[in-house]
Amino acid sequence: MYRTHTCGELRIGNKGENVTLAGWVQTIRKFGAITFIDLRDRYGITQLLFGEELNKQLEENPPGREFVLQATGVVDERSNKNPNIPTGDIEINITEYKILNKSAVPPFTIEDKTDGGDDIRMKYRYLDLRRNTVKKNIELRYAVNRAARNY
């Protein structure tokens, strides 16, 4: 199965469930024997926790920013909650993962506040479309057009 849930839909009520997620690697943070990866899809961001065993595998075959990753694990409550995102109360303790697609390092960060200028963002428009602000504009335009057509 490609995925059981999207990155934006898991909450504390899903604690203990075995889930499979797929998305783009947004950030990687290493803390000794464990690694945290923020996985992003079009619905949101979820934090993945890689323990000691999988951390060794990550060092052998490290994912980079914007790699497409599929990860399976158990939903657990986060010790450091993040109130800024809807999935900030949970993290996924990963039991297995697979790199579905490797990517070259993008020319700018794909976040709400990006370091890319307008020229570079327009040159790589297909990457810019992954940003939340652009995505929300497209969804709003779609909703307005749909409402006008249904009227």
mmCIF file of C-alpha atoms in Angstrom:
data_model
loop_
_atom_site.group_PDB
_atom_site.id
_atom_site.type_symbol
_atom_site.label_atom_id
_atom_site.label_comp_id
_atom_site.label_asym_id
_atom_site.label_seq_id
_atom_site.Cartn_x
_atom_site.Cartn_y
_atom_site.Cartn_z
ATOM 1 C CA MET A 1 0.000 0.000 0.000
ATOM 2 C CA TYR A 2 1.374 3.405 -1.011
ATOM 3 C CA ARG A 3 -0.023 5.178 2.069
ATOM 4 C CA THR A 4 -2.764 4.729 4.650
ATOM 5 C CA HIS A 5 -2.997 8.376 5.730
ATOM 6 C CA THR A 6 -1.896 11.785 4.530
ATOM 7 C CA CYS A 7 0.660 13.840 6.428
ATOM 8 C CA GLY A 8 -1.927 16.376 7.563
ATOM 9 C CA GLU A 9 -4.654 14.133 8.941
ATOM 10 C CA LEU A 10 -3.048 12.285 11.869
ATOM 11 C CA ARG A 11 -3.894 13.494 15.381
ATOM 12 C CA ILE A 12 -3.411 12.342 18.976
ATOM 13 C CA GLY A 13 -6.521 10.166 18.593
ATOM 14 C CA ASN A 14 -4.527 7.991 16.173
ATOM 15 C CA LYS A 15 -1.975 7.130 18.884
ATOM 16 C CA GLY A 16 -0.896 3.495 18.657
ATOM 17 C CA GLU A 17 -2.029 3.018 15.049
ATOM 18 C CA ASN A 18 0.308 1.538 12.465
ATOM 19 C CA VAL A 19 0.403 3.955 9.504
ATOM 20 C CA THR A 20 2.160 4.372 6.173
ATOM 21 C CA LEU A 21 2.917 7.875 4.900
ATOM 22 C CA ALA A 22 4.480 9.153 1.696
ATOM 23 C CA GLY A 23 5.743 12.601 0.843
ATOM 24 C CA TRP A 24 8.670 14.930 0.324
ATOM 25 C CA VAL A 25 11.469 15.264 2.885
ATOM 26 C CA GLN A 26 11.341 18.860 4.105
ATOM 27 C CA THR A 27 13.926 18.923 6.898
ATOM 28 C CA ILE A 28 16.323 16.457 8.512
ATOM 29 C CA ARG A 29 17.544 16.901 12.101
ATOM 30 C CA LYS A 30 20.101 14.534 13.638
ATOM 31 C CA PHE A 31 20.477 14.188 17.397
ATOM 32 C CA GLY A 32 23.073 11.523 18.105
ATOM 33 C CA ALA A 33 21.468 8.095 17.775
ATOM 34 C CA ILE A 34 18.113 9.385 16.535
ATOM 35 C CA THR A 35 17.043 11.372 13.486
ATOM 36 C CA PHE A 36 13.924 13.449 12.914
ATOM 37 C CA ILE A 37 12.559 14.015 9.419
ATOM 38 C CA ASP A 38 9.685 16.353 8.598
ATOM 39 C CA LEU A 39 7.677 14.668 5.849
ATOM 40 C CA ARG A 40 5.431 16.916 3.749
ATOM 41 C CA ASP A 41 2.653 16.197 1.291
ATOM 42 C CA ARG A 42 -0.014 18.514 -0.103
ATOM 43 C CA TYR A 43 -2.100 18.079 3.066
ATOM 44 C CA GLY A 44 0.446 18.916 5.762
ATOM 45 C CA ILE A 45 3.634 17.990 7.619
ATOM 46 C CA THR A 46 4.312 15.087 9.983
ATOM 47 C CA GLN A 47 7.433 14.447 12.053
ATOM 48 C CA LEU A 48 9.093 11.045 11.633
ATOM 49 C CA LEU A 49 11.364 9.577 14.327
ATOM 50 C CA PHE A 50 14.100 7.160 13.256
ATOM 51 C CA GLY A 51 15.551 5.118 16.148
ATOM 52 C CA GLU A 52 19.061 3.675 16.460
ATOM 53 C CA GLU A 53 18.631 0.707 14.080
ATOM 54 C CA LEU A 54 17.103 2.732 11.268
ATOM 55 C CA ASN A 55 19.481 5.614 11.931
ATOM 56 C CA LYS A 56 22.336 3.343 10.811
ATOM 57 C CA GLN A 57 20.441 2.587 7.594
ATOM 58 C CA LEU A 58 19.861 6.318 7.096
ATOM 59 C CA GLU A 59 23.604 6.950 7.314
ATOM 60 C CA GLU A 60 24.273 4.297 4.643
ATOM 61 C CA ASN A 61 21.574 5.606 2.293
ATOM 62 C CA PRO A 62 20.813 9.176 3.430
ATOM 63 C CA PRO A 63 17.742 10.947 2.073
ATOM 64 C CA GLY A 64 18.105 14.552 0.986
ATOM 65 C CA ARG A 65 15.758 17.509 0.837
ATOM 66 C CA GLU A 66 12.806 16.905 -1.484
ATOM 67 C CA PHE A 67 13.463 13.154 -1.783
ATOM 68 C CA VAL A 68 10.190 11.226 -1.989
ATOM 69 C CA LEU A 69 9.995 8.916 1.014
ATOM 70 C CA GLN A 70 7.547 6.214 2.059
ATOM 71 C CA ALA A 71 7.620 5.401 5.767
ATOM 72 C CA THR A 72 5.724 2.955 7.964
ATOM 73 C CA GLY A 73 5.533 3.240 11.731
ATOM 74 C CA VAL A 74 3.450 3.704 14.855
ATOM 75 C CA VAL A 75 1.812 6.992 15.844
ATOM 76 C CA ASP A 76 3.091 8.223 19.214
ATOM 77 C CA GLU A 77 2.691 11.365 21.307
ATOM 78 C CA ARG A 78 5.476 13.914 20.929
ATOM 79 C CA SER A 79 7.450 14.960 23.973
ATOM 80 C CA ASN A 80 8.011 18.467 22.523
ATOM 81 C CA LYS A 81 4.661 19.464 21.095
ATOM 82 C CA ASN A 82 4.525 21.982 18.244
ATOM 83 C CA PRO A 83 1.387 24.158 18.489
ATOM 84 C CA ASN A 84 2.139 25.789 15.118
ATOM 85 C CA ILE A 85 1.031 22.794 13.022
ATOM 86 C CA PRO A 86 -2.086 20.600 13.281
ATOM 87 C CA THR A 87 0.017 17.422 13.620
ATOM 88 C CA GLY A 88 2.243 18.977 16.298
ATOM 89 C CA ASP A 89 1.050 16.606 19.040
ATOM 90 C CA ILE A 90 2.242 13.417 17.337
ATOM 91 C CA GLU A 91 5.238 11.823 15.687
ATOM 92 C CA ILE A 92 5.670 8.530 13.851
ATOM 93 C CA ASN A 93 8.152 6.004 15.273
ATOM 94 C CA ILE A 94 9.395 4.515 12.011
ATOM 95 C CA THR A 95 9.770 0.746 11.635
ATOM 96 C CA GLU A 96 10.620 0.714 7.923
ATOM 97 C CA TYR A 97 11.142 3.217 5.150
ATOM 98 C CA LYS A 98 11.850 3.332 1.448
ATOM 99 C CA ILE A 99 13.216 6.088 -0.766
ATOM 100 C CA LEU A 100 10.822 6.199 -3.711
ATOM 101 C CA ASN A 101 12.623 8.908 -5.673
ATOM 102 C CA LYS A 102 15.854 10.826 -5.266
ATOM 103 C CA SER A 103 16.063 14.512 -6.070
ATOM 104 C CA ALA A 104 18.710 17.079 -6.827
ATOM 105 C CA VAL A 105 19.010 19.828 -4.232
ATOM 106 C CA PRO A 106 16.351 22.412 -5.136
ATOM 107 C CA PRO A 107 17.532 25.933 -6.014
ATOM 108 C CA PHE A 108 15.455 27.437 -3.173
ATOM 109 C CA THR A 109 13.754 26.230 0.000
ATOM 110 C CA ILE A 110 10.198 25.058 -0.501
ATOM 111 C CA GLU A 111 8.627 26.674 2.546
ATOM 112 C CA ASP A 112 6.226 29.555 3.139
ATOM 113 C CA LYS A 113 9.131 31.975 3.537
ATOM 114 C CA THR A 114 11.504 31.035 0.764
ATOM 115 C CA ASP A 115 14.993 32.247 -0.039
ATOM 116 C CA GLY A 116 14.354 32.264 -3.793
ATOM 117 C CA GLY A 117 13.786 35.476 -5.707
ATOM 118 C CA ASP A 118 10.924 35.890 -8.164
ATOM 119 C CA ASP A 119 13.086 35.099 -11.189
ATOM 120 C CA ILE A 120 14.323 31.793 -9.832
ATOM 121 C CA ARG A 121 10.882 30.842 -8.492
ATOM 122 C CA MET A 122 9.316 31.436 -11.919
ATOM 123 C CA LYS A 123 12.059 29.464 -13.649
ATOM 124 C CA TYR A 124 11.310 26.526 -11.332
ATOM 125 C CA ARG A 125 7.541 27.113 -11.148
ATOM 126 C CA TYR A 126 6.839 23.401 -10.715
ATOM 127 C CA LEU A 127 8.749 23.519 -7.413
ATOM 128 C CA ASP A 128 7.163 26.791 -6.326
ATOM 129 C CA LEU A 129 3.713 25.185 -6.651
ATOM 130 C CA ARG A 130 4.563 22.964 -3.659
ATOM 131 C CA ARG A 131 4.630 25.963 -1.300
ATOM 132 C CA ASN A 132 1.570 26.390 0.951
ATOM 133 C CA THR A 133 0.920 29.996 -0.005
ATOM 134 C CA VAL A 134 0.812 29.184 -3.717
ATOM 135 C CA LYS A 135 -1.245 26.045 -3.106
ATOM 136 C CA LYS A 136 -3.828 27.969 -1.072
ATOM 137 C CA ASN A 137 -4.156 30.574 -3.838
ATOM 138 C CA ILE A 138 -4.814 27.852 -6.416
ATOM 139 C CA GLU A 139 -7.380 26.156 -4.152
ATOM 140 C CA LEU A 140 -9.161 29.487 -3.558
ATOM 141 C CA ARG A 141 -9.267 30.203 -7.288
ATOM 142 C CA TYR A 142 -10.714 26.727 -7.862
ATOM 143 C CA ALA A 143 -13.397 27.235 -5.177
ATOM 144 C CA VAL A 144 -14.435 30.617 -6.613
ATOM 145 C CA ASN A 145 -14.630 29.230 -10.164
ATOM 146 C CA ARG A 146 -16.609 26.202 -8.982
ATOM 147 C CA ALA A 147 -19.065 28.425 -7.090
ATOM 148 C CA ALA A 148 -19.523 30.625 -10.168
ATOM 149 C CA ARG A 149 -20.154 27.610 -12.403
ATOM 150 C CA ASN A 150 -22.610 26.077 -9.937
ATOM 151 C CA TYR A 151 -24.571 29.324 -9.584
#
